[in-house]
Amino acid sequence: MSGALKDATAIVGIGQTPFAKNLVESERTLACRAIIAALDDAGIAPAEVDGFASYTMEETDEVEVAKSIGAGDVTFFSKVGYGGGGSCATVAHLAAAVATGQATVGVAWRSRKRGSGKRPWTNTAVQLPTPGQWTRPFGLLRPADEIGLLARRYMHEFGATRDHLFNVALACRNRANQNPAAMMYERPLTREMYMTSRWISEPLCLFDNCLETDGALACVVVSAERARDCRRKPVYVHSAAQGLPAQHHGMVNYWNDDPLTGPSWATARHLWKNSDLTPEDVDVAQIYDAFTPLIPLSLEGYGFCGRGEGAAFTEGGALEIGGRLPINTGGGGLSEAYVHGFNLINEGVKQLRGDSTAQVPDAATCLVTAGEGVPTSALLLRS
Amino acid sequence: MTALPTEPARSAEPAPATTGDGLLLPVPDDDGAPFWEYARRGELRVQACAACGVLRFPPRPCCPHCQSFDSEWRRMSGRGRIWSYVFPHPPLLPAYAEQAPYNAIVVELLDAPRIRLVGNLVTSADAPLDSVDPSRLRIGAGVKVAFHAMADGVTVPRWLLERP
Ligand SMILES: [Zn+2]
């Protein structure tokens, strides 16, 4: 079976709405706009769509989407859990469905009004996430607090500093400053702004945290054969993986032998195993950045450097255009938009089409990752 | 414009599990209930496999090492070390925002360093969450458990510096 998925499918259409703090339209409307834009980009009629994949946290379900856009008979639909950990898996599920004949035209999407809506952690009636009894009574309330604990330990064990986290925030902000669609397009970041900003959960400051965004994105997956007849240059799904490592506990992963070796490691092992590529072959990466510390952890997990070397990897402009590994070239969750990582998928497609606003010259391979710190997923895309 | 449909009636949401002040109470699941029952008696106990003896946390139905469904609750000395810590700042739930910045810590137990508990470092069992000077927190600092009654019948472990 190994390799059955390799290059068998391609992303042939992408779509997005504006990104803003407050959009007037509903999540449902935004979802339909992004999906119809993606189908239009692909040159595929909505009536041909027979597969859907999204996140369990997506509030607009397949029934609403299918009847609104005018899909035909839908023969595959799936939802992936764990918030932003599911982003790449939505494409992976469609790729598997298309490769095995369960669907012919698949649409993945995420629509979210996080900018104007309530934050999940403010709900006191449910103890989110599942192990909430062990964390929430002690005021460990938000994902920023949960990741902040891992970040402090990482800094302690490996000598990482706030300057390393700033390198991450700056690379994303610099790319957003090139991207007119980004929420932070005309808002440069300086080291002074970073170092004097307010704390959210010390050691994490305001600029270590992703944006609060209203917006929606979608993409279209078809077979490689069909992709050759589409309007746009195909971007092939070269390898895809999900990862729930042994003894993993979700965002509050303090209870296994090595909490700093997160789901990226397990996902990466499977991703590379089914790939012709190695980390050295990756031209550009879109790495899930709900919080800056997730970047060094992911750089280690996906094999761009050794254990404990992720912070040092960010030095010397390594993450900028022209650096060792340009990342989050649309601005990422930190500076373009935070839509549970779906903008990272679409930006990967733009890079491999050659039409990113911060284009890496001749980019032919792109790693896209989903949320580190939760059961996660990743894609290796190639042109 | 058509009339807006009325919202369907929602089933009653479960009562928020908070103290009168709005602090979140632990909401035990079946596996975790014994931990909280022992805490109410002032004992820090961790689930262990009754067959192979390996400790596990958080509690769960069976042993990931030998798959036995028999478990026991082993009493810990209550001594540990700070593994990591954060100082949450607003925006937070109001009852926590009032005490912010406070500390939230992870403690590794001396008896079982792979067992790590989230908690708060305080100057005494019933002191506020921000009672310890932030400069006193450091990774590796020795701590010992104390028990704080948050509400009637609900007790949580908290942590005191061994060398205050
Ligand atoms: Zn056992």
XYZ file of C-alpha atoms and ligand atoms in Angstrom:
548
model
C 0.000 0.000 0.000
C 2.890 2.343 0.719
C 3.029 5.019 -1.939
C -0.569 4.579 -3.126
C -1.225 8.179 -2.161
C 2.021 9.597 -3.506
C 1.332 12.227 -6.190
C -2.009 10.531 -6.920
C -3.991 13.710 -6.282
C -3.549 17.441 -6.624
C -4.921 20.687 -5.270
C -6.324 22.507 -8.302
C -8.272 25.352 -6.759
C -8.002 27.671 -3.780
C -10.335 30.345 -2.482
C -10.543 32.757 0.409
C -12.628 35.614 1.772
C -11.197 38.833 3.165
C -9.577 38.481 6.604
C -10.629 40.983 9.268
C -11.436 41.429 12.915
C -15.118 41.888 12.169
C -16.803 40.640 9.007
C -20.509 41.249 8.613
C -21.430 38.003 6.884
C -22.113 34.748 8.756
C -19.667 31.851 9.005
C -21.989 29.901 6.712
C -21.934 32.597 4.048
C -18.176 32.974 4.311
C -17.746 29.195 3.941
C -19.827 29.199 0.740
C -17.944 32.195 -0.671
C -14.553 30.549 -0.101
C -15.683 27.237 -1.579
C -17.248 28.791 -4.662
C -14.117 30.889 -5.169
C -11.950 27.750 -4.961
C -14.140 25.885 -7.470
C -14.075 28.884 -9.800
C -10.279 28.989 -9.490
C -10.186 25.302 -10.483
C -12.712 25.737 -13.285
C -14.893 22.982 -11.830
C -18.690 23.272 -11.542
C -20.106 22.953 -8.018
C -22.433 20.178 -9.252
C -19.356 17.998 -9.706
C -18.361 18.160 -6.022
C -18.899 14.785 -4.334
C -16.483 14.941 -1.395
C -16.146 17.223 1.633
C -13.704 17.414 4.515
C -13.430 19.908 7.334
C -12.695 20.231 11.057
C -14.882 18.938 13.892
C -14.824 22.537 15.163
C -16.268 23.801 11.854
C -19.813 24.957 12.546
C -21.131 24.903 8.973
C -21.764 21.259 8.161
C -21.638 19.435 4.820
C -25.424 19.437 4.516
C -25.553 23.235 4.597
C -22.579 23.659 2.293
C -23.669 21.038 -0.254
C -27.187 22.388 -0.652
C -26.026 26.005 -0.730
C -23.339 25.675 -3.383
C -25.348 23.195 -5.464
C -23.230 20.071 -5.027
C -24.435 16.835 -6.567
C -24.647 13.511 -4.734
C -21.946 13.557 -2.073
C -20.244 10.204 -1.509
C -17.487 11.119 0.941
C -17.507 13.465 3.935
C -15.261 13.567 6.964
C -14.326 15.826 9.843
C -11.039 15.905 11.672
C -10.653 16.727 15.343
C -8.182 18.618 17.526
C -8.699 22.145 16.261
C -5.793 23.351 14.170
C -4.231 19.877 14.281
C -6.772 18.838 11.677
C -5.959 21.369 8.966
C -3.715 19.292 6.698
C -5.683 16.144 7.464
C -8.712 17.605 5.679
C -6.714 17.548 2.436
C -5.201 14.166 3.375
C -8.662 12.641 3.815
C -9.818 14.005 0.457
C -6.632 12.751 -1.206
C -7.249 9.271 0.212
C -10.888 9.377 -0.856
C -10.080 10.499 -4.393
C -7.175 8.052 -4.740
C -9.412 5.156 -3.714
C -12.425 6.175 -5.792
C -14.698 7.286 -2.943
C -14.963 10.742 -4.484
C -13.829 12.570 -7.627
C -13.948 16.252 -6.649
C -13.248 16.994 -3.002
C -13.556 20.300 -1.184
C -11.886 21.099 2.139
C -12.722 24.294 3.997
C -12.652 26.233 7.261
C -14.790 29.238 8.114
C -14.425 30.975 11.408
C -15.463 34.191 13.103
C -12.895 34.081 15.858
C -12.236 37.795 15.490
C -15.736 38.813 16.503
C -16.910 35.654 18.255
C -16.305 34.099 21.645
C -13.094 32.340 22.518
C -13.618 28.653 23.287
C -11.827 28.811 26.650
C -14.315 31.358 28.082
C -17.003 28.668 28.309
C -17.110 27.644 31.974
C -19.855 25.065 31.474
C -17.603 22.674 29.609
C -14.183 21.664 30.793
C -12.144 22.007 27.618
C -10.065 20.130 26.718
C -10.938 16.703 28.132
C -8.257 16.759 30.868
C -9.668 20.084 32.095
C -10.135 18.776 35.637
C -6.330 18.623 35.964
C -5.605 22.108 34.642
C -8.460 24.625 34.549
C -9.110 24.976 38.300
C -5.504 26.216 38.608
C -6.040 29.038 36.155
C -4.409 27.261 33.230
C -7.260 28.444 31.063
C -6.105 29.245 27.545
C -4.006 27.563 24.891
C -1.457 30.384 25.446
C -1.059 29.275 29.080
C -0.772 25.609 28.136
C 1.859 26.244 25.447
C 3.560 28.838 27.670
C 4.444 26.064 30.129
C 6.092 24.046 27.369
C 7.841 27.176 26.081
C 9.323 27.985 29.508
C 10.603 24.430 29.865
C 12.008 24.501 26.317
C 13.843 27.757 27.049
C 15.215 26.254 30.261
C 16.403 22.993 28.722
C 17.888 24.302 25.494
C 18.848 27.907 26.140
C 16.209 29.354 23.863
C 15.526 33.052 24.416
C 12.815 35.585 23.662
C 14.983 36.763 20.779
C 14.488 33.370 19.143
C 10.740 33.719 19.491
C 11.021 37.244 18.099
C 12.815 35.842 15.021
C 9.708 33.768 14.350
C 7.278 36.635 14.888
C 9.387 38.924 12.703
C 9.667 36.509 9.766
C 5.896 36.095 9.709
C 5.319 39.830 10.042
C 7.784 40.637 7.261
C 5.934 38.293 4.894
C 2.574 39.783 5.923
C 3.969 43.216 5.082
C 4.307 41.928 1.493
C 0.793 40.445 1.397
C -2.056 42.941 0.830
C -4.596 40.342 2.036
C -2.864 39.956 5.402
C -4.353 41.579 8.498
C -0.893 42.969 9.360
C -0.086 44.157 5.818
C 0.830 47.723 6.693
C 1.989 47.106 10.243
C 5.726 46.408 10.564
C 7.093 44.851 13.756
C 10.282 45.951 15.513
C 12.315 44.243 18.209
C 11.504 47.114 20.553
C 7.751 46.658 19.985
C 8.140 42.952 20.671
C 10.246 43.277 23.813
C 8.017 45.939 25.386
C 4.628 44.470 24.484
C 2.264 43.221 27.158
C 2.426 39.675 28.466
C -0.312 37.203 27.639
C 1.136 34.304 29.589
C 4.704 35.041 30.572
C 7.051 33.949 28.902
C 4.699 34.561 25.932
C 3.888 38.151 24.965
C 1.260 39.608 22.661
C 3.340 39.048 19.509
C 3.910 35.370 20.359
C 0.188 34.821 19.848
C -1.758 34.354 16.621
C -4.334 36.858 15.419
C -8.059 36.835 16.088
C -9.609 36.605 12.633
C -12.916 36.383 10.794
C -12.531 34.647 7.460
C -12.837 31.461 5.430
C -10.694 29.451 3.032
C -11.185 26.402 0.853
C -9.343 24.220 -1.618
C -10.275 21.634 -4.249
C -8.673 18.178 -4.559
C -8.955 15.956 -7.651
C -6.987 13.061 -9.149
C -3.634 13.826 -10.750
C -5.100 12.738 -14.079
C -8.035 15.119 -13.820
C -5.718 17.871 -12.556
C -3.943 18.083 -15.906
C -7.174 19.356 -17.498
C -7.869 22.015 -14.875
C -7.491 25.759 -15.289
C -4.551 26.165 -12.923
C -1.177 24.491 -12.560
C -1.682 21.391 -10.358
C -0.029 21.222 -6.949
C 0.442 17.544 -6.151
C -0.137 15.976 -2.736
C 3.169 14.150 -2.577
C 2.824 12.816 0.967
C 0.347 13.260 3.798
C 0.279 12.124 7.395
C -1.562 12.383 10.671
C 0.103 11.856 14.035
C -1.140 10.909 17.495
C 2.030 9.778 19.309
C 2.160 7.142 22.011
C 1.038 8.448 25.409
C 0.149 11.868 23.993
C -2.291 13.960 26.029
C -3.326 16.826 23.780
C -2.411 20.450 24.364
C -1.609 19.805 28.035
C 1.016 17.237 27.131
C 2.889 17.278 30.433
C 2.455 13.628 31.326
C 4.614 11.582 28.997
C 8.320 10.882 29.221
C 9.307 13.807 27.009
C 6.665 16.517 26.642
C 8.929 18.558 24.330
C 8.805 15.828 21.673
C 5.312 16.450 20.415
C 3.063 15.119 17.663
C 5.250 16.649 14.931
C 7.785 13.874 15.453
C 5.286 11.051 14.898
C 3.690 12.839 11.950
C 7.074 13.539 10.366
C 8.200 9.914 10.572
C 5.182 8.824 8.544
C 5.346 11.792 6.179
C 8.984 11.221 5.187
C 8.605 7.441 5.053
C 6.070 7.771 2.246
C 7.968 10.488 0.405
C 10.781 10.699 -2.145
C 11.970 13.849 -0.375
C 14.013 14.671 2.712
C 13.966 17.868 4.788
C 16.895 19.175 2.712
C 14.680 19.061 -0.389
C 12.053 21.415 1.050
C 12.173 24.838 -0.656
C 9.616 26.602 1.539
C 7.528 25.657 4.571
C 4.217 26.776 6.025
C 4.495 25.830 9.693
C 1.527 26.098 12.030
C 2.089 29.138 14.196
C -0.688 29.662 16.686
C 2.218 30.519 19.025
C 5.840 31.322 18.163
C 7.348 28.419 20.199
C 5.561 25.954 17.925
C 8.017 26.868 15.151
C 11.260 25.697 16.841
C 9.455 22.613 18.147
C 8.176 21.831 14.638
C 11.549 22.511 12.984
C 12.960 19.801 15.251
C 10.021 17.463 14.790
C 10.075 17.594 10.986
C 13.817 17.045 10.929
C 15.180 20.422 9.780
C 17.540 20.365 12.761
C 18.336 18.223 15.779
C 16.571 18.051 19.119
C 16.974 21.307 21.029
C 18.375 23.115 17.974
C 15.117 24.650 16.747
C 15.662 27.996 18.466
C 19.205 28.401 17.149
C 17.926 27.466 13.677
C 15.931 30.727 13.597
C 19.095 32.853 13.850
C 20.694 34.772 10.977
C 17.497 35.285 9.011
C 17.039 31.556 8.375
C 13.264 31.879 8.242
C 13.238 34.899 5.910
C 13.109 34.880 2.083
C 16.612 33.845 0.993
C 17.253 32.069 4.319
C 17.748 28.361 4.952
C 14.025 27.736 5.207
C 11.610 30.557 4.402
C 8.418 29.996 6.387
C 4.842 31.256 6.439
C 5.259 33.332 3.333
C 1.755 34.815 3.491
C 2.315 35.908 7.085
C 0.963 32.777 8.801
C -1.402 32.659 11.742
C 0.722 35.246 13.506
C 0.384 37.973 10.886
C -1.806 37.012 7.886
C -4.871 35.452 9.517
C -5.633 32.759 12.068
C -8.160 30.461 10.454
C -6.983 27.247 12.121
C -4.080 26.949 9.710
C -6.031 26.719 6.470
C -4.312 29.828 5.086
C -1.035 27.900 5.360
C -2.380 25.259 2.947
C -3.492 27.855 0.404
C -0.196 29.729 0.720
C 1.675 26.496 -0.003
C -0.344 26.173 -3.201
C 0.409 29.787 -4.166
C 4.158 29.198 -3.697
C 4.135 26.133 -5.947
C 2.110 27.978 -8.580
C 4.698 30.747 -8.408
C 2.264 33.472 -7.447
C 2.849 34.134 -3.754
C 3.225 37.772 -2.723
C 6.549 36.687 -1.174
C 7.599 34.188 -3.788
C 10.539 31.871 -3.091
C 12.329 31.666 -6.471
C 11.645 28.370 -8.264
C 9.911 26.807 -5.250
C 9.021 23.237 -6.210
C 8.405 21.613 -2.822
C 6.521 22.881 0.210
C 5.913 21.411 3.653
C 2.628 22.435 5.280
C 2.004 21.509 8.903
C -0.952 21.598 11.268
C -0.935 22.458 14.962
C 1.972 21.147 17.013
C 1.002 20.248 20.575
C -2.208 18.470 19.582
C -2.868 15.384 17.444
C -1.760 16.811 14.139
C -1.202 16.384 10.407
C 1.060 17.537 7.595
C 1.338 17.663 3.810
C 4.255 17.619 1.441
C 3.218 19.453 -1.707
C 5.157 19.592 -4.956
C 4.661 21.222 -8.318
C -36.218 40.764 4.108
C -37.698 37.575 5.493
C -38.341 37.295 9.188
C -35.474 35.882 11.164
C -36.182 32.344 12.333
C -36.384 32.047 16.084
C -33.552 30.233 17.781
C -34.520 26.649 18.629
C -34.838 26.174 22.372
C -31.548 24.930 23.751
C -31.475 22.130 26.258
C -30.455 23.492 29.644
C -26.695 23.880 29.870
C -25.064 22.168 32.836
C -24.521 24.538 35.731
C -21.085 26.159 35.514
C -18.786 24.354 37.923
C -17.455 27.394 39.728
C -17.059 28.690 43.239
C -19.233 31.607 44.316
C -16.349 33.840 43.225
C -16.228 32.293 39.770
C -13.111 30.129 40.111
C -13.392 26.868 38.189
C -13.941 23.731 40.223
C -12.568 20.419 39.009
C -15.218 18.428 37.159
C -14.103 14.844 37.797
C -14.723 12.097 35.292
C -15.214 8.484 36.422
C -11.498 7.753 36.264
C -10.442 10.911 38.070
C -13.046 10.831 40.882
C -10.852 8.878 43.360
C -8.063 11.491 43.054
C -10.443 14.202 44.186
C -11.958 12.041 46.916
C -8.490 11.406 48.371
C -7.633 15.103 48.028
C -10.733 15.907 50.081
C -9.198 13.743 52.823
C -5.876 15.565 52.502
C -4.082 12.756 50.667
C -2.178 12.994 47.381
C -2.658 9.671 45.629
C -1.818 8.577 42.090
C -3.352 5.693 40.191
C -1.132 2.618 39.807
C -1.610 -0.677 38.012
C -2.474 -3.406 40.525
C -0.896 -6.023 38.252
C 2.446 -4.534 37.127
C 2.659 -1.642 39.547
C 3.373 1.141 37.055
C 1.978 4.541 38.054
C -0.088 6.461 35.512
C -1.489 9.966 35.223
C -4.028 11.144 34.235
C -6.069 8.193 35.515
C -7.600 5.890 32.899
C -9.476 2.583 32.724
C -6.580 0.239 32.031
C -2.803 -0.044 32.178
C -1.009 0.969 28.954
C 1.854 -1.409 29.849
C 0.093 -4.678 30.713
C -3.562 -3.898 29.878
C -4.780 -4.881 33.341
C -8.047 -3.246 34.426
C -7.140 -3.574 38.114
C -5.804 -0.422 39.705
C -5.015 0.995 43.118
C -4.333 4.489 44.398
C -0.857 4.862 45.831
C -0.103 7.572 48.369
C 2.656 10.010 47.392
C 5.007 11.816 49.772
C 3.709 15.121 48.427
C 7.187 16.389 47.631
C 8.144 17.595 44.173
C 10.051 20.032 42.001
C 8.820 22.809 39.743
C 9.061 21.527 36.139
C 7.765 24.712 34.502
C 5.623 27.761 35.234
C 3.742 30.630 33.582
C 2.268 33.929 34.733
C -1.104 34.359 33.009
C -2.177 37.958 32.323
C -5.603 39.145 31.076
C -7.738 38.520 29.107
C -8.852 35.839 31.558
C -12.084 34.726 33.202
C -13.025 37.524 35.664
C -12.232 35.585 38.858
C -8.749 34.813 37.556
C -8.204 38.278 36.051
C -8.712 39.734 39.538
C -5.664 37.846 40.807
C -3.531 38.217 37.658
C -0.701 37.976 37.146
C -0.704 34.765 39.185
C 1.335 31.626 38.693
C 0.396 28.262 37.242
C 3.050 25.614 37.678
C 3.782 22.037 36.686
C 5.232 19.938 39.512
C 7.106 16.694 38.961
C 6.718 14.370 41.928
C 9.900 13.241 43.662
C 8.379 9.780 44.110
C 7.630 9.538 40.373
C 9.271 12.250 38.221
C 7.208 11.318 35.132
C 4.034 12.135 37.064
C 3.539 15.871 36.716
C 0.683 17.837 38.251
C -0.535 21.288 37.264
C -1.113 23.539 40.267
C -0.372 26.850 41.922
C 2.512 27.926 44.133
C 1.119 29.768 47.164
C 2.406 31.030 50.524
C -0.111 28.936 52.463
C -2.862 26.474 51.562
C -5.600 29.100 51.450
C -3.591 32.080 50.157
C -4.457 33.858 46.879
C -3.052 32.603 43.561
C -0.706 35.605 43.397
C 0.607 35.290 46.958
C 4.153 34.206 46.039
C 6.585 36.843 44.735
C 7.111 35.923 41.057
C 10.887 36.200 41.485
C 10.737 33.154 43.813
C 9.667 30.825 41.015
C 12.349 28.844 39.273
C 12.515 25.504 37.533
C 13.831 22.830 39.879
C 12.688 24.525 43.107
C 11.550 22.047 45.765
C 7.866 22.156 46.702
C 5.511 20.279 49.008
C 1.789 19.723 48.716
C -0.891 21.495 50.733
C -4.641 21.117 50.409
C -7.082 23.924 49.799
C -10.856 23.598 50.123
C -12.235 25.551 47.155
C -15.857 24.834 48.010
C -17.948 22.457 50.110
C -16.541 18.985 49.481
C -14.087 20.159 46.793
C -10.401 20.200 47.715
C -7.463 20.811 45.382
C -3.762 20.217 45.925
C -1.606 23.350 45.991
C 2.125 23.776 46.441
C 4.378 25.523 48.960
C 8.088 26.220 48.549
C 10.129 23.809 50.674
C 12.375 26.743 51.541
C 10.049 29.736 51.745
Zn 0.117 -2.814 34.347
